Short mmCIF file of C-alpha atoms and ligand atoms in Angstrom, two decimals:
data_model
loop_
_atom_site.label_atom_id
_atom_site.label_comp_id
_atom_site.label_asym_id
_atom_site.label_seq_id
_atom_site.Cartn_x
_atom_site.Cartn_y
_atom_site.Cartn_z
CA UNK Y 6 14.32 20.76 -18.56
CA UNK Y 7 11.41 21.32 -15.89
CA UNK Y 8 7.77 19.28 -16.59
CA UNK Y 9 5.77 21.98 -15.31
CA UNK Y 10 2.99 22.63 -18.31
CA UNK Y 11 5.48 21.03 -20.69
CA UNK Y 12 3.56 18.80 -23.62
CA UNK Y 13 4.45 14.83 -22.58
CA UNK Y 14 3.88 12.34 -24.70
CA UNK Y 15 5.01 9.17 -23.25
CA UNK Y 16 4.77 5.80 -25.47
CA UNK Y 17 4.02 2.38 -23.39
CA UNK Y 18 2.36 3.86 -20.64
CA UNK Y 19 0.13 1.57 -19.90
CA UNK Y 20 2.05 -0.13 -17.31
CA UNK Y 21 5.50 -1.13 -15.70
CA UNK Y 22 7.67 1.73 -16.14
CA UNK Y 23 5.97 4.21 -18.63
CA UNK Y 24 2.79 4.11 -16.19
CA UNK Y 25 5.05 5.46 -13.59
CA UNK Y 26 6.64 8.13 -15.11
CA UNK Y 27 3.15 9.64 -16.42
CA UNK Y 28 2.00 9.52 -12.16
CA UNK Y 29 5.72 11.09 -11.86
CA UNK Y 30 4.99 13.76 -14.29
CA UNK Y 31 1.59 14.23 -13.33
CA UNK Y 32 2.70 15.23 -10.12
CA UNK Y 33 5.40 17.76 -11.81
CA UNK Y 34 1.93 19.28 -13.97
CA UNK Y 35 3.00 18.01 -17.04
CA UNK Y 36 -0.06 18.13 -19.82
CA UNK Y 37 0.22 14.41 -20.84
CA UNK Y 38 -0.62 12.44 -24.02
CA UNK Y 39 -0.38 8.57 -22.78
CA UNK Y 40 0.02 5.27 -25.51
CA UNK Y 41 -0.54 1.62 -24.90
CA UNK Y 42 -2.44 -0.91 -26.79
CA UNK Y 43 -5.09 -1.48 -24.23
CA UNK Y 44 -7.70 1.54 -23.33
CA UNK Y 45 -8.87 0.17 -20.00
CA UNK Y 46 -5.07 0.10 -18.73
CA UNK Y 47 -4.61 3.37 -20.07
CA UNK Y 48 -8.32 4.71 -18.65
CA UNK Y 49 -6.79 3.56 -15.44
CA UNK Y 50 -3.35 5.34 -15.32
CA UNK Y 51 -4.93 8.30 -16.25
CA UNK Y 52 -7.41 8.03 -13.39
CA UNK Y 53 -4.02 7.70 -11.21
CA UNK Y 54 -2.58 10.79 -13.13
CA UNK Y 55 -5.61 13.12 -12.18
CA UNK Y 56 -5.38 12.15 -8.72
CA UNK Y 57 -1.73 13.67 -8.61
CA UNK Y 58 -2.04 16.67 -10.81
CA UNK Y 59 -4.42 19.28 -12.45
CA UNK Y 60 -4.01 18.53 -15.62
CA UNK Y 61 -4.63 17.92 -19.38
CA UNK Y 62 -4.58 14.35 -20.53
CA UNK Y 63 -4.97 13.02 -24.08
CA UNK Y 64 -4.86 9.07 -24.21
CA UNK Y 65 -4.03 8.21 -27.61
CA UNK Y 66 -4.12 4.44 -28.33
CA UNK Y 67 -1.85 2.92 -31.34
CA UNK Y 68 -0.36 -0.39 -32.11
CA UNK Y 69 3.64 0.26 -32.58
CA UNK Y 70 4.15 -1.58 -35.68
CA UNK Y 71 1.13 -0.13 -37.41
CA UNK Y 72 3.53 1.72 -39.42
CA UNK Y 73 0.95 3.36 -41.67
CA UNK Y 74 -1.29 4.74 -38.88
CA UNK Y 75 2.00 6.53 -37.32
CA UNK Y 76 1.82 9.62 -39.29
CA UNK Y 77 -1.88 10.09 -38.73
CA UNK Y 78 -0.88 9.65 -34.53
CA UNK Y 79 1.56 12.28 -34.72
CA UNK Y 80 -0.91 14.45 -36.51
CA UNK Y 81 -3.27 13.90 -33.55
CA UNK Y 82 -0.32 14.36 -30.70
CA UNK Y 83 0.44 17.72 -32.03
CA UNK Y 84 -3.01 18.91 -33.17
CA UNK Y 85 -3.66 18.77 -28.86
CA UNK Y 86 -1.80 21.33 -28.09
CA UNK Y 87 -0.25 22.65 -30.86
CA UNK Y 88 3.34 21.03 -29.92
CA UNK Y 89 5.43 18.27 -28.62
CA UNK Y 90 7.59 19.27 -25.58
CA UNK Y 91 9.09 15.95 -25.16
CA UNK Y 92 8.45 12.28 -26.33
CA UNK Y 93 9.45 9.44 -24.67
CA UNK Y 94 9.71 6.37 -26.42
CA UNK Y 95 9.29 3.98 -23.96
CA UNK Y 96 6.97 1.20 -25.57
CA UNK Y 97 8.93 -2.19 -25.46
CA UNK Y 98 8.87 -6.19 -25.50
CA UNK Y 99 11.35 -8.25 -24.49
CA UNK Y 100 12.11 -11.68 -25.08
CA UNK Y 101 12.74 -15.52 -23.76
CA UNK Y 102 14.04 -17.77 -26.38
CA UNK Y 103 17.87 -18.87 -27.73
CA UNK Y 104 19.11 -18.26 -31.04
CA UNK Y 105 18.45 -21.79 -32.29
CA UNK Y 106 14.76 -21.93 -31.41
CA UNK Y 107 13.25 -18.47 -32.29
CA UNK Y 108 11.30 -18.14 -35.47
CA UNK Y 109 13.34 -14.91 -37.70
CA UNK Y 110 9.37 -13.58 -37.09
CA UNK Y 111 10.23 -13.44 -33.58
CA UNK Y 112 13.40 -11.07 -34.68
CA UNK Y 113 11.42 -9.17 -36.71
CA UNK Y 114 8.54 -8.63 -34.21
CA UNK Y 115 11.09 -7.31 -31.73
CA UNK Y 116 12.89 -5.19 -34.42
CA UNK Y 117 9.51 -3.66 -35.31
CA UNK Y 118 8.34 -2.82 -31.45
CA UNK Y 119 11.67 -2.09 -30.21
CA UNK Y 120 13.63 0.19 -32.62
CA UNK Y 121 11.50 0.88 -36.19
CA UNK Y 122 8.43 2.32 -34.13
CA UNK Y 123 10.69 4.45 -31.54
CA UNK Y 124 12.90 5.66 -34.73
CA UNK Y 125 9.55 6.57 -37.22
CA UNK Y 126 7.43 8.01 -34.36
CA UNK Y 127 10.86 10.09 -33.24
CA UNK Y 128 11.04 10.99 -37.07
CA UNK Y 129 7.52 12.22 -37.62
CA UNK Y 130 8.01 14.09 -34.18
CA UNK Y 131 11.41 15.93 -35.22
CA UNK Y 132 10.81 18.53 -37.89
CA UNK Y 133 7.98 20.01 -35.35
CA UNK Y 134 10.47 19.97 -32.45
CA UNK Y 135 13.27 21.89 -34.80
CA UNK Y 136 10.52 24.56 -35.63
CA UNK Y 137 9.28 25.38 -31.70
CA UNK Y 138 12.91 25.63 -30.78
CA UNK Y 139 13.57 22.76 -28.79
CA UNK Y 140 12.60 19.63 -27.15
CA UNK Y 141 13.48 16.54 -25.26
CA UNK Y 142 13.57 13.07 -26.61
CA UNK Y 143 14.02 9.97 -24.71
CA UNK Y 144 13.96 6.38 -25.19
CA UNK Y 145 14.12 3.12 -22.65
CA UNK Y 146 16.53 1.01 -23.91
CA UNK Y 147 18.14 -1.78 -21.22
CA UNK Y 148 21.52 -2.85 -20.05
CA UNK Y 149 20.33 -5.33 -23.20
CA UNK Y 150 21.26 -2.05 -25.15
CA UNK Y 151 24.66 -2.49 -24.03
CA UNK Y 152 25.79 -5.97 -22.67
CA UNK Y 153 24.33 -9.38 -24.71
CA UNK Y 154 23.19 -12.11 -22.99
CA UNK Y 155 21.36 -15.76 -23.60
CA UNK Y 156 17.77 -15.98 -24.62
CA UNK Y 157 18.08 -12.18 -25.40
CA UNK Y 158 19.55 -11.78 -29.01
CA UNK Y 159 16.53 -10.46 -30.76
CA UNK Y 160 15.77 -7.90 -28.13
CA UNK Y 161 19.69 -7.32 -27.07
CA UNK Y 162 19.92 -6.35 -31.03
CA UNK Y 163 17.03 -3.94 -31.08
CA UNK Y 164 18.27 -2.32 -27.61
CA UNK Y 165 21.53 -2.13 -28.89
CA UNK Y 166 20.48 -0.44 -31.81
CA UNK Y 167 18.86 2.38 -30.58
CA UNK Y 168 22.01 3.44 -28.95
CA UNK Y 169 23.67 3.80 -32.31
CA UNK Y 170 20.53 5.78 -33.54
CA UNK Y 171 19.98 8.33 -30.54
CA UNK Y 172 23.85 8.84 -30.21
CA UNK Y 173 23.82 9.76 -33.75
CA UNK Y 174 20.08 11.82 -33.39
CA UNK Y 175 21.77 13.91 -30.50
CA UNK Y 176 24.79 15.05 -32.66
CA UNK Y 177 22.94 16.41 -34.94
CA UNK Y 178 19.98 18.11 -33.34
CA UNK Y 179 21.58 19.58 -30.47
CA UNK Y 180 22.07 23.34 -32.05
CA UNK Y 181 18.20 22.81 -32.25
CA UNK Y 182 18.08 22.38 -29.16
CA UNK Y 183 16.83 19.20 -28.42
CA UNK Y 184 18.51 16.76 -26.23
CA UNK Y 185 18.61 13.41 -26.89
CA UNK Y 186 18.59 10.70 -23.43
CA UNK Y 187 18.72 7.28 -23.67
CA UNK Y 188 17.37 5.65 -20.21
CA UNK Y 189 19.00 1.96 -19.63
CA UNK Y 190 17.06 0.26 -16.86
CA UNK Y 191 18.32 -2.81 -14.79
CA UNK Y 192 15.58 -5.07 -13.05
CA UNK Y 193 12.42 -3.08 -12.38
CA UNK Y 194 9.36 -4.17 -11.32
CA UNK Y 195 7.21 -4.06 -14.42
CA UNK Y 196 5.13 -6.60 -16.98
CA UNK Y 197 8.13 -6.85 -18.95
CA UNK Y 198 8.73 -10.74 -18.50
CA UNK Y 199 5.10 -11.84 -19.38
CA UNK Y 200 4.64 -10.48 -22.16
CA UNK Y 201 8.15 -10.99 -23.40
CA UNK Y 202 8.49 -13.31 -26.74
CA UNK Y 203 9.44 -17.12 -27.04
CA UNK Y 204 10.59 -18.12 -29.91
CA UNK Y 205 7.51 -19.30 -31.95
CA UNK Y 206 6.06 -15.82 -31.04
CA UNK Y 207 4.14 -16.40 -28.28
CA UNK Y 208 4.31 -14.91 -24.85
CA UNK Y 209 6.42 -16.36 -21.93
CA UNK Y 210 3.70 -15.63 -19.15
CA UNK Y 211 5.91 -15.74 -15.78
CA UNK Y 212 7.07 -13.32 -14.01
CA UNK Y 213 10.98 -13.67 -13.51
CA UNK Y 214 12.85 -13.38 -10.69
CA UNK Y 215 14.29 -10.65 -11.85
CA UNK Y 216 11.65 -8.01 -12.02
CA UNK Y 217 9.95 -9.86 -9.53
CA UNK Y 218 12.70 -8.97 -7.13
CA UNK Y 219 13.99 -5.37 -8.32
CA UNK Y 220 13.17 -1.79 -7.46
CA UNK Y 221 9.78 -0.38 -8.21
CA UNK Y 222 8.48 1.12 -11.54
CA UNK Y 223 7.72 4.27 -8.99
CA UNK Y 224 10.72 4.34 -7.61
CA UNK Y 225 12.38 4.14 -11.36
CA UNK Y 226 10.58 6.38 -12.83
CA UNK Y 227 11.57 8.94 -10.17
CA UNK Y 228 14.96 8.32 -10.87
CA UNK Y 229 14.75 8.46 -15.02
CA UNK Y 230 12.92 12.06 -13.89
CA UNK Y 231 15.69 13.34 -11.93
CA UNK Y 232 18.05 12.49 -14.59
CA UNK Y 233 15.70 13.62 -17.42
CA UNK Y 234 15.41 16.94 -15.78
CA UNK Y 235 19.27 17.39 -16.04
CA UNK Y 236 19.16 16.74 -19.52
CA UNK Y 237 21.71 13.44 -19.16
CA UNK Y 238 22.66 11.64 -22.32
CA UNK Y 239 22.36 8.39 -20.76
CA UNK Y 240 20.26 7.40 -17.33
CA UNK Y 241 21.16 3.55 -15.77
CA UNK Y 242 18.44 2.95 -13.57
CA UNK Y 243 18.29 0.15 -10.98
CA UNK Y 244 19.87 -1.43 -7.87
CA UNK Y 245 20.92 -4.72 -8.34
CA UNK Y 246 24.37 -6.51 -8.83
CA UNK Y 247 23.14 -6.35 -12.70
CA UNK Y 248 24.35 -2.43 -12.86
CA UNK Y 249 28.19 -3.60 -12.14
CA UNK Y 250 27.69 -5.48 -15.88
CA UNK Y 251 28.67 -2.21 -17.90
CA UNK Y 252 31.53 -1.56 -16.00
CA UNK Y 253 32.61 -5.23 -16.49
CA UNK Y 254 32.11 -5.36 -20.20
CA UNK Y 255 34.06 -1.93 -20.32
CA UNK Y 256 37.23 -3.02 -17.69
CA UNK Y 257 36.89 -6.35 -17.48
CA UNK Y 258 35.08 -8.19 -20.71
CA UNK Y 259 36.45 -11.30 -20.40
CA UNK Y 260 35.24 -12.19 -16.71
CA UNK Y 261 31.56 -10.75 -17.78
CA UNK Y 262 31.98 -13.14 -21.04
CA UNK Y 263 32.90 -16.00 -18.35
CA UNK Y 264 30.27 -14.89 -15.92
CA UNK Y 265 27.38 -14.92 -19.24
CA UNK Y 266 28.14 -18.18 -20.79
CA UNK Y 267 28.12 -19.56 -17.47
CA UNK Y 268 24.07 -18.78 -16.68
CA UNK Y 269 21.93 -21.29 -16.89
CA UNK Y 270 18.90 -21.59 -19.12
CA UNK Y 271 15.98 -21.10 -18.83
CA UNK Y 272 17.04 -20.13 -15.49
CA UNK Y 273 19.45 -17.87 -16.00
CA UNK Y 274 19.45 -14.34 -15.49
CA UNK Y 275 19.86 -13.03 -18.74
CA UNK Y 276 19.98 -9.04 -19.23
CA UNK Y 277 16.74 -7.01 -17.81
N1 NAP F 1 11.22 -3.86 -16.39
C1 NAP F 1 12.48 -4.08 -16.67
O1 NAP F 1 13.16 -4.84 -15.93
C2 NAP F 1 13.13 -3.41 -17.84
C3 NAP F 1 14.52 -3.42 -17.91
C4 NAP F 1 15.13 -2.81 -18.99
C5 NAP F 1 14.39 -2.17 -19.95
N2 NAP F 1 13.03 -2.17 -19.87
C6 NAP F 1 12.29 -1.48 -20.93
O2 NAP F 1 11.34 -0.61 -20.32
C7 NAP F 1 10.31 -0.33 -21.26
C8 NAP F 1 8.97 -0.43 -20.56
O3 NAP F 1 8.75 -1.79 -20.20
P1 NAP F 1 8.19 -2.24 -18.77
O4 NAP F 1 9.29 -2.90 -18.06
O5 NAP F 1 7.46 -1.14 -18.12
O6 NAP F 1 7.21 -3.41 -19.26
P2 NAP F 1 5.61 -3.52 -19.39
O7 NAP F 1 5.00 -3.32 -18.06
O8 NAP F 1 5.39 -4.79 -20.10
O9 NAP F 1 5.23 -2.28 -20.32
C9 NAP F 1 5.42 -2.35 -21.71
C10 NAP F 1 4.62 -1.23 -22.35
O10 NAP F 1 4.85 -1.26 -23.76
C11 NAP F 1 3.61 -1.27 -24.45
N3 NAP F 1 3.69 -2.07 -25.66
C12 NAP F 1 4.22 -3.31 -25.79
N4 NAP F 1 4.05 -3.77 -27.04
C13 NAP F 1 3.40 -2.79 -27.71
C14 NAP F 1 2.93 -2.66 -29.05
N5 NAP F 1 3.09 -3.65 -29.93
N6 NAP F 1 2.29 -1.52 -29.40
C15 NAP F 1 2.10 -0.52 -28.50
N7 NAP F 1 2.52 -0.58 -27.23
C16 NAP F 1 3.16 -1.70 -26.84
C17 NAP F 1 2.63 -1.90 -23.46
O11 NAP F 1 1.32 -1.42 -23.72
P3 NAP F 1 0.06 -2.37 -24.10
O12 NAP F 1 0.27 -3.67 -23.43
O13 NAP F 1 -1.12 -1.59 -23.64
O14 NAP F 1 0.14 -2.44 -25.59
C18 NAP F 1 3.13 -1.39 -22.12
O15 NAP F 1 2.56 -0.14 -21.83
C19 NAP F 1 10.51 -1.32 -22.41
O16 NAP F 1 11.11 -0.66 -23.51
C20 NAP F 1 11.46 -2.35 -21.82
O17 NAP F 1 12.24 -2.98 -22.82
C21 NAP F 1 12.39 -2.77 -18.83
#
């Protein structure tokens, strides 16, 4: 699929990662609808966007788990320009806490951000996509979709989950033409860490070595575009000696099993 005049609407784009595909897109002439929690953030990204690209931008503010305002959202996304070209579910929190300490609230938080909202807003989305013809649907997931890891569970769950969901989406819709990618970033450069959960619920406010040291959100967000523009099913994103853990867990699961129970905590690397 080419961006050019295509109807975005990109979830999470307040910062990190879904910030930096909207400047990415901008610059392809995408029209853009941009979500986030926080106004000014998204105010500023689209001041960024119209500095790259003459174009349309709707910024369309919702709380994820606000499952009864969803419907009312969607109503608003489409009633811009008439149709949804492509969504991308990229909203997302991660999290900092073992099994035995986190609060089943914690789960459920994650649960709600990380898979319900992507899976209802994707569902109120779908039936308009099957009557235009066509469309594109993407979601960020993590190498937490695919490889678990300590102080992860909640969000390795919820990442893990939405691979069985979009797999299962993309068999079904694709004589609808609409293709289903699921985008599994290593370590990028993003907020991801701070705002990630501990296990009473509140926020673990540092910024990890991980993201701290890892490719850009720019320089990811080029690469989920290339991919996205080839339609790919799935899209690993990153540089780091964290992409080899896939591969592992496919060849060689006993040595990444070794290699995960052996990380320390709270210093340990964890999945991205
Ligand atoms: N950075 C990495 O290393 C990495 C690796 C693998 C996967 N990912 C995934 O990449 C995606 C983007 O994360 P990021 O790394 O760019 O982190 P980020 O900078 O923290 O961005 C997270 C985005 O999600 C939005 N969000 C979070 N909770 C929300 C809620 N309750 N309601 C509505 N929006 C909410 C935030 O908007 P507001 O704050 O404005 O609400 C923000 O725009 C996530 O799904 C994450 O799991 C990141």
């Amino acid at each position: 699929m080419q961006f050019r005049d295509r109807v975005v609407w990109i979830t999470g784009a307040s910062s990190g990662i879904g910030a930096a595909l909207a400047k990415a897109l901008a610059s392809r002439g995408a029209e853009l609808i941009l979500s986030g929690r926080r106004m000014d953030a998204l105010e500023a990204v689209k001041a960024s966007c119209l500095e790259l690209g003459r174009i349309d931008i709707l910024l369309l503010p919702f709380e994820a788990t606000d499952f009864e305002a969803l419907p009312a959202i969607v109503v608003k996304a489409q009633q811009w320009k008439g149709h949804i070209d492509v969504l991308i579910n990229n909203a997302g929190v991660s999290q900092r806490s073992l099994v035995v300490d986190s609060d089943m609230s914690v789960y459920r938080r994650i649960m709600d951000i990380d898979y319900f909202s992507p899976v209802m807003l994707t569902k109120l989305v779908l039936p308009g996509m099957i009557a235009q013809g066509g469309g594109l649907i993407a979601v960020t997931s993590s190498l937490a979709g695919k490889i678990g890891s300590k102080m992860r569970s909640g969000y390795c769950s919820a990442k893990h989950a939405l691979h069985g969901f979009y797999d299962s989406l993309r068999a079904e819709v694709y004589a609808d033409n609409i293709r289903v990618s699921i985008i599994l970033p290593g370590y990028v450069q993003s907020n991801v860490s701070l705002y990630a959960l501990t296990g009473d619920g509140g926020t673990h406010g540092v910024m990890d070595a991980g993201q701290a040291g890892a490719i850009s959100a720019d320089a990811a967000a080029a690469r989920i575009l290339r991919q996205l523009e080839k339609e790919r099913e799935e899209i690993y994103v990153g540089t780091g000696a964290e992409m080899l853990a896939p591969w592992l867990k496919r060849f060689f699961p006993g040595l990444l099993s070794r290699f995960l129970r052996k990380q320390k905590v709270p210093g340990g690397a964890g999945t991205p």
